[in-house]
CSV table of N, CA and C in Angstrom, one decimal:
chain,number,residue,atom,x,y,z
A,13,UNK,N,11.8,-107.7,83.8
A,13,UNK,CA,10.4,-107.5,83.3
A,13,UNK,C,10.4,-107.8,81.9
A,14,UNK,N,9.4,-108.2,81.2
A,14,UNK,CA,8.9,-108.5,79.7
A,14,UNK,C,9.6,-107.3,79.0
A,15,UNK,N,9.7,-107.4,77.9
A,15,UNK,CA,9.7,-106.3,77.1
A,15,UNK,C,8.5,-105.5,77.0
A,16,UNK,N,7.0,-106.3,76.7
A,16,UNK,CA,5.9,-106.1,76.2
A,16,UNK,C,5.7,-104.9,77.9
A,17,UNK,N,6.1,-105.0,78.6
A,17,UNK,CA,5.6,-104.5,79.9
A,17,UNK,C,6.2,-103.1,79.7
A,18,UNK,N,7.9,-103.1,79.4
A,18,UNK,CA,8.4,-101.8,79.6
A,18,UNK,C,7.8,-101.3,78.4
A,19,UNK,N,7.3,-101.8,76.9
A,19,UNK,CA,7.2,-100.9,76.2
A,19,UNK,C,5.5,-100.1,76.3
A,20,UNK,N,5.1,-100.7,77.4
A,20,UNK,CA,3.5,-100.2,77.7
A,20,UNK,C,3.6,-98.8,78.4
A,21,UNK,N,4.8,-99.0,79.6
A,21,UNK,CA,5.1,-98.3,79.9
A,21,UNK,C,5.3,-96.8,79.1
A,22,UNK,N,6.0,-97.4,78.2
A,22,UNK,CA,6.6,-96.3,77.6
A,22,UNK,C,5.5,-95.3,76.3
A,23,UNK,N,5.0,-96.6,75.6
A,23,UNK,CA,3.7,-96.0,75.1
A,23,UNK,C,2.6,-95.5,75.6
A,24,UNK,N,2.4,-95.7,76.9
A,24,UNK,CA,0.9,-94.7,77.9
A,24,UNK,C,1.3,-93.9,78.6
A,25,UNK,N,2.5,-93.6,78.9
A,25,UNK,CA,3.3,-92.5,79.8
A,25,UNK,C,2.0,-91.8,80.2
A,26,UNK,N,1.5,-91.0,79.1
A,26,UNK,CA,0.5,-90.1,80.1
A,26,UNK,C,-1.0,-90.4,80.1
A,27,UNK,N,-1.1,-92.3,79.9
A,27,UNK,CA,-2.4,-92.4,80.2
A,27,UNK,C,-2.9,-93.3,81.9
A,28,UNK,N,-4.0,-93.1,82.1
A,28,UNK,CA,-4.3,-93.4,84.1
A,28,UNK,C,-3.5,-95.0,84.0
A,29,UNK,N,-3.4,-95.4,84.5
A,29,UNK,CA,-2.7,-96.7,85.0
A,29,UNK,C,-3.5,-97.1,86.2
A,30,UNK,N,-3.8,-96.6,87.6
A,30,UNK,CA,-4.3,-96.2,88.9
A,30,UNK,C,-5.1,-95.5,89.7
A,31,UNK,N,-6.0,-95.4,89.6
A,31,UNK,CA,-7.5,-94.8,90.7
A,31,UNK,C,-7.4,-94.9,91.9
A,32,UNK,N,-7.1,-94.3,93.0
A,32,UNK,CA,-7.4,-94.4,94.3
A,32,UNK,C,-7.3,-93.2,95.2
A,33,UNK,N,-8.6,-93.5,95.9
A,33,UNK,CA,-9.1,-91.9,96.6
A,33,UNK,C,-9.5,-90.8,95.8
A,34,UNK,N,-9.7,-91.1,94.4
A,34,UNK,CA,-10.3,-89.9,93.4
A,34,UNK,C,-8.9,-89.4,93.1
A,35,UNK,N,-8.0,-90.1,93.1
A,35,UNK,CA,-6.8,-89.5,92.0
A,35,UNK,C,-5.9,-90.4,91.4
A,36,UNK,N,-5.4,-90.6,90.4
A,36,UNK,CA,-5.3,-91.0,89.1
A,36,UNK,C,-3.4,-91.3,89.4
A,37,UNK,N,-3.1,-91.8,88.8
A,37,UNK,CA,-1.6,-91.9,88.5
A,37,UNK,C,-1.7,-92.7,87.2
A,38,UNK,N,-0.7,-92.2,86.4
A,38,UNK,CA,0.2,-92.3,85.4
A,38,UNK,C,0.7,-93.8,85.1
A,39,UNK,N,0.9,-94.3,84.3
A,39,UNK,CA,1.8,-95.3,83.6
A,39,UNK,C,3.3,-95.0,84.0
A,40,UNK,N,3.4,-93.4,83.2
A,40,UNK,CA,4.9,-93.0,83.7
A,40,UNK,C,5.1,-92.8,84.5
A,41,UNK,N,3.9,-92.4,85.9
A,41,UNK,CA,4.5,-92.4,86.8
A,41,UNK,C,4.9,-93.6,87.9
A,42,UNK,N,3.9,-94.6,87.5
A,42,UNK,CA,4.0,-95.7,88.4
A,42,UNK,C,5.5,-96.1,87.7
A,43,UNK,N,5.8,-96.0,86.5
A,43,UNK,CA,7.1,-96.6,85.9
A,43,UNK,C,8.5,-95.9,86.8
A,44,UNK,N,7.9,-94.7,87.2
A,44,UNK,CA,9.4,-93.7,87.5
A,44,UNK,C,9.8,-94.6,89.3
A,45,UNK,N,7.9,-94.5,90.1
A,45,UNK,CA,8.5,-95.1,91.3
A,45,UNK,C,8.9,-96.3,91.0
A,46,UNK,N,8.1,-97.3,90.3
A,46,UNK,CA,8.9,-98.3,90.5
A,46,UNK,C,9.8,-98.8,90.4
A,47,UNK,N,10.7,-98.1,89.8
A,47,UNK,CA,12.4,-98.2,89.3
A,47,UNK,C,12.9,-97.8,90.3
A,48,UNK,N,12.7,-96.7,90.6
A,48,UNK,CA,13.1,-96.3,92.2
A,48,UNK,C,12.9,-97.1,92.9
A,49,UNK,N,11.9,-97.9,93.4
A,49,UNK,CA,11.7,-98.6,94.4
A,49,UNK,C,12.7,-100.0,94.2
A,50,UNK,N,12.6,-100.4,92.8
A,50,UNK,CA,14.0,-101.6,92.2
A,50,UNK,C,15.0,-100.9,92.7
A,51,UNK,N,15.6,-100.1,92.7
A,51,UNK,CA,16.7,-99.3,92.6
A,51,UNK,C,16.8,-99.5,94.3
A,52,UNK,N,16.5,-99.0,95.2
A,52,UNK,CA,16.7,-99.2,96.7
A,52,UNK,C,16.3,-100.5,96.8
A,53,UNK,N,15.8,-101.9,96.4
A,53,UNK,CA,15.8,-103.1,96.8
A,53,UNK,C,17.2,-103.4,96.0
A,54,UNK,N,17.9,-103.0,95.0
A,54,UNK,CA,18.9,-103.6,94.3
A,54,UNK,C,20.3,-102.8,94.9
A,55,UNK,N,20.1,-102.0,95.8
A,55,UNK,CA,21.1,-101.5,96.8
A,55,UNK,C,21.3,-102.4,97.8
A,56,UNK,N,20.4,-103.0,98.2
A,56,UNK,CA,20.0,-104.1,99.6
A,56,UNK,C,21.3,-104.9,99.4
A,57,UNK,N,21.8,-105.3,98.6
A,57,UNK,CA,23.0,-106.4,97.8
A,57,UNK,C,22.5,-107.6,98.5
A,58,UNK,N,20.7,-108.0,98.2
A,58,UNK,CA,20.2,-109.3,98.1
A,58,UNK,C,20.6,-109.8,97.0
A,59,UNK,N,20.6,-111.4,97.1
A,59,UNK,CA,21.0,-112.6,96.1
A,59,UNK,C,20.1,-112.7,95.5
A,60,UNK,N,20.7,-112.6,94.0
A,60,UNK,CA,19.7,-112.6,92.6
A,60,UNK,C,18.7,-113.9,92.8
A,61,UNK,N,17.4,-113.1,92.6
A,61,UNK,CA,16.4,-114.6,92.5
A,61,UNK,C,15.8,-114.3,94.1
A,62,UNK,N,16.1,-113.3,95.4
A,62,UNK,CA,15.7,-113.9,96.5
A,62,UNK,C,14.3,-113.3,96.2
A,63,UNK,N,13.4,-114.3,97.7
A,63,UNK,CA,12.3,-113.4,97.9
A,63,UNK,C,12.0,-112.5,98.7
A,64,UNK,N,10.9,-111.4,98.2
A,64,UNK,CA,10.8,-110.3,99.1
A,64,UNK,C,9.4,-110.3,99.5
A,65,UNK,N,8.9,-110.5,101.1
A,65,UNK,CA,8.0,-110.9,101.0
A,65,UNK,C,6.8,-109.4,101.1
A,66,UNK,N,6.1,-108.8,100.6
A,66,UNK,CA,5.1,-108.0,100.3
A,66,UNK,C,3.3,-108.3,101.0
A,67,UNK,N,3.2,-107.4,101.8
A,67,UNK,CA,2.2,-107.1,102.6
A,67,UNK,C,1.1,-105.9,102.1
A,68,UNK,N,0.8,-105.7,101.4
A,68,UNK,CA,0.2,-104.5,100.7
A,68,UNK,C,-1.3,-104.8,100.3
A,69,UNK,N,-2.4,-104.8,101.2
A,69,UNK,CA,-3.5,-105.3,100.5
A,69,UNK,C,-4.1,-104.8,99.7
A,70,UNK,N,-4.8,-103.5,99.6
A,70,UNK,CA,-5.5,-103.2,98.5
A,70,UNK,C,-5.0,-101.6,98.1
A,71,UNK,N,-3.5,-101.6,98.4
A,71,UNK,CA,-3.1,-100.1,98.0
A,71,UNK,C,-2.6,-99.9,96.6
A,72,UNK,N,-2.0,-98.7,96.4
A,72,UNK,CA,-1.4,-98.4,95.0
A,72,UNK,C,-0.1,-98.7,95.6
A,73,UNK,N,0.2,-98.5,96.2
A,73,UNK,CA,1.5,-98.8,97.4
A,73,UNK,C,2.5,-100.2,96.5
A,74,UNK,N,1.2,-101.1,96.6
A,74,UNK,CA,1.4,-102.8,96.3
A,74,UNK,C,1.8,-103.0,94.9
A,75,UNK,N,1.2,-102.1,94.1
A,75,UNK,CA,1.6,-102.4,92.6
A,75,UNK,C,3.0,-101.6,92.2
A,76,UNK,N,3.1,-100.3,92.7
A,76,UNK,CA,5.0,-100.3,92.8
A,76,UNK,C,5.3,-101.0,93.3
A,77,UNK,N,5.5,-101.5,94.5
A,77,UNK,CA,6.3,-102.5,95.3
A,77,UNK,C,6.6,-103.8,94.6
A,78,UNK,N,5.6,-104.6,93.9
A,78,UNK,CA,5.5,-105.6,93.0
A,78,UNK,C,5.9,-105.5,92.1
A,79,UNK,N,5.9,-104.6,91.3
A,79,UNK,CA,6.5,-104.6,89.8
A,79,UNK,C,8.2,-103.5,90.1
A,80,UNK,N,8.6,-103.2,91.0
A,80,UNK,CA,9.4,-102.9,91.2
A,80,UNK,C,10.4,-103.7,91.9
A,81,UNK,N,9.6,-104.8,92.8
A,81,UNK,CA,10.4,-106.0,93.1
A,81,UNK,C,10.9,-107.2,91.9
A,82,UNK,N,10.0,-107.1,90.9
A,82,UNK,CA,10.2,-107.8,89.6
A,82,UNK,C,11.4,-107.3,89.0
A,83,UNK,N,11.0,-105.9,88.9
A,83,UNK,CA,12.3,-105.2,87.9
A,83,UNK,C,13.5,-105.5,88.2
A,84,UNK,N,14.0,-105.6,90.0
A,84,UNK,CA,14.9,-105.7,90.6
A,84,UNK,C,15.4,-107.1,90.1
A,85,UNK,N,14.5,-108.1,89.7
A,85,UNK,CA,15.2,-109.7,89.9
A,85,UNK,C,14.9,-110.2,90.7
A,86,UNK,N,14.1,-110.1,91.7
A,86,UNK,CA,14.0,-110.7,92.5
A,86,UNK,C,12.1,-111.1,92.8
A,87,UNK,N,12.0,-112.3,93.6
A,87,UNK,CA,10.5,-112.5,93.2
A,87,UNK,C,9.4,-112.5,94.5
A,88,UNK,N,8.3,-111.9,94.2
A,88,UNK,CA,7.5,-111.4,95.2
A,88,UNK,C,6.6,-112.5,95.9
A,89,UNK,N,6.9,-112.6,97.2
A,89,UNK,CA,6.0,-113.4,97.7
A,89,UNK,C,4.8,-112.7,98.6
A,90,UNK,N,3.6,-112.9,98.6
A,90,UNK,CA,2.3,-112.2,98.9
A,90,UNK,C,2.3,-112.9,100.1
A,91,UNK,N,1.6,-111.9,101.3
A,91,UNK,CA,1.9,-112.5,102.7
A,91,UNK,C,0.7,-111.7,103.4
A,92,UNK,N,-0.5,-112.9,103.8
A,92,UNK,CA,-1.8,-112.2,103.7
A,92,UNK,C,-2.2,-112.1,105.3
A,93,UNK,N,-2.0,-110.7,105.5
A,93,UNK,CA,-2.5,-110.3,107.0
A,93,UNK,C,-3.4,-110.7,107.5
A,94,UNK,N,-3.8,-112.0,107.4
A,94,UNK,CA,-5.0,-113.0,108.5
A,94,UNK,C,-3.8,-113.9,108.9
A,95,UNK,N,-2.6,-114.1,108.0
A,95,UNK,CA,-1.9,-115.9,108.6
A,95,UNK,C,-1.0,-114.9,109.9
A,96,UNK,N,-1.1,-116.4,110.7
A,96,UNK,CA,-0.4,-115.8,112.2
A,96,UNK,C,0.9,-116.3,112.0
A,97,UNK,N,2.1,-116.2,112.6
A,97,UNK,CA,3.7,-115.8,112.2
A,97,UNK,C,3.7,-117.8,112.1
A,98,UNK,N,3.4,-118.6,112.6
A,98,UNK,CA,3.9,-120.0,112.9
A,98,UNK,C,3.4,-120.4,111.8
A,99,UNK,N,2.1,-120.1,110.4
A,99,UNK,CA,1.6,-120.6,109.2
A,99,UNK,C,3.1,-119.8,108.7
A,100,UNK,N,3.2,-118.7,108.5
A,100,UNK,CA,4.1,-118.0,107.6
A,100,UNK,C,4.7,-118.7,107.1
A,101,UNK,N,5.8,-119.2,108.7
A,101,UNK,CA,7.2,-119.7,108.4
A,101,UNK,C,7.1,-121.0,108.0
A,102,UNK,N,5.9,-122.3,108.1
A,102,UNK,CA,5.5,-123.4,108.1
A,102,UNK,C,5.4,-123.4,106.5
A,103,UNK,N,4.9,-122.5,105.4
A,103,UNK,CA,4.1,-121.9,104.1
A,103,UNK,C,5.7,-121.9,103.4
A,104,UNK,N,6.5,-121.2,103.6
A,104,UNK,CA,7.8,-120.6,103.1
A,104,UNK,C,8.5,-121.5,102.7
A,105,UNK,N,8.8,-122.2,101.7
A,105,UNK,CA,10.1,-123.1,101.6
A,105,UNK,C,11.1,-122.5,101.4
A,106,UNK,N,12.3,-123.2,102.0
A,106,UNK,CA,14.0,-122.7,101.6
A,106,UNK,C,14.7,-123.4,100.6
């Protein structure tokens, strides 16, 4: 991740970052899951650079998952729940 990203992180700790359902999350908090969430993708002992593909449409869910797939090294590909399994794999280059 940027520098400019972690140091945002670190300077809004306790300002909202997130709205959803009438409740609020943190900068520091979204910072704490997402490390976590890097942290068990960087257990996986996937190959530096792989992709992980991310299905999260409009959750808070999606924005740890993504910036915590970043943290890890590895790069997020968006996988939009209308395409049927035969576009997916057709879409995917190796």
């Amino acid at each position: 991740m940027s520098q400019f990203i972690e140091e945002c992180f670190e300077l809004f700790a306790n300002r909202r970052f997130i709205e959803s359902m009438g409740s609020f999350d943190t900068y520091g908090q979204i910072n704490w899951l997402s490390k976590d969430f890097a942290s068990y993708l960087q257990s996986l002992h996937l190959e530096k650079g792989a992709c992980v593909a991310l299905m999260y449409p409009n959750v808070v869910e999606y924005v740890i998952a993504m910036i915590g797939t970043l943290r890890a090294g590895f790069m997020v590909i968006n996988i939009n729940p209308f395409y049927i399994s035969a576009r997916i794999g057709s879409t995917i280059k190796r």
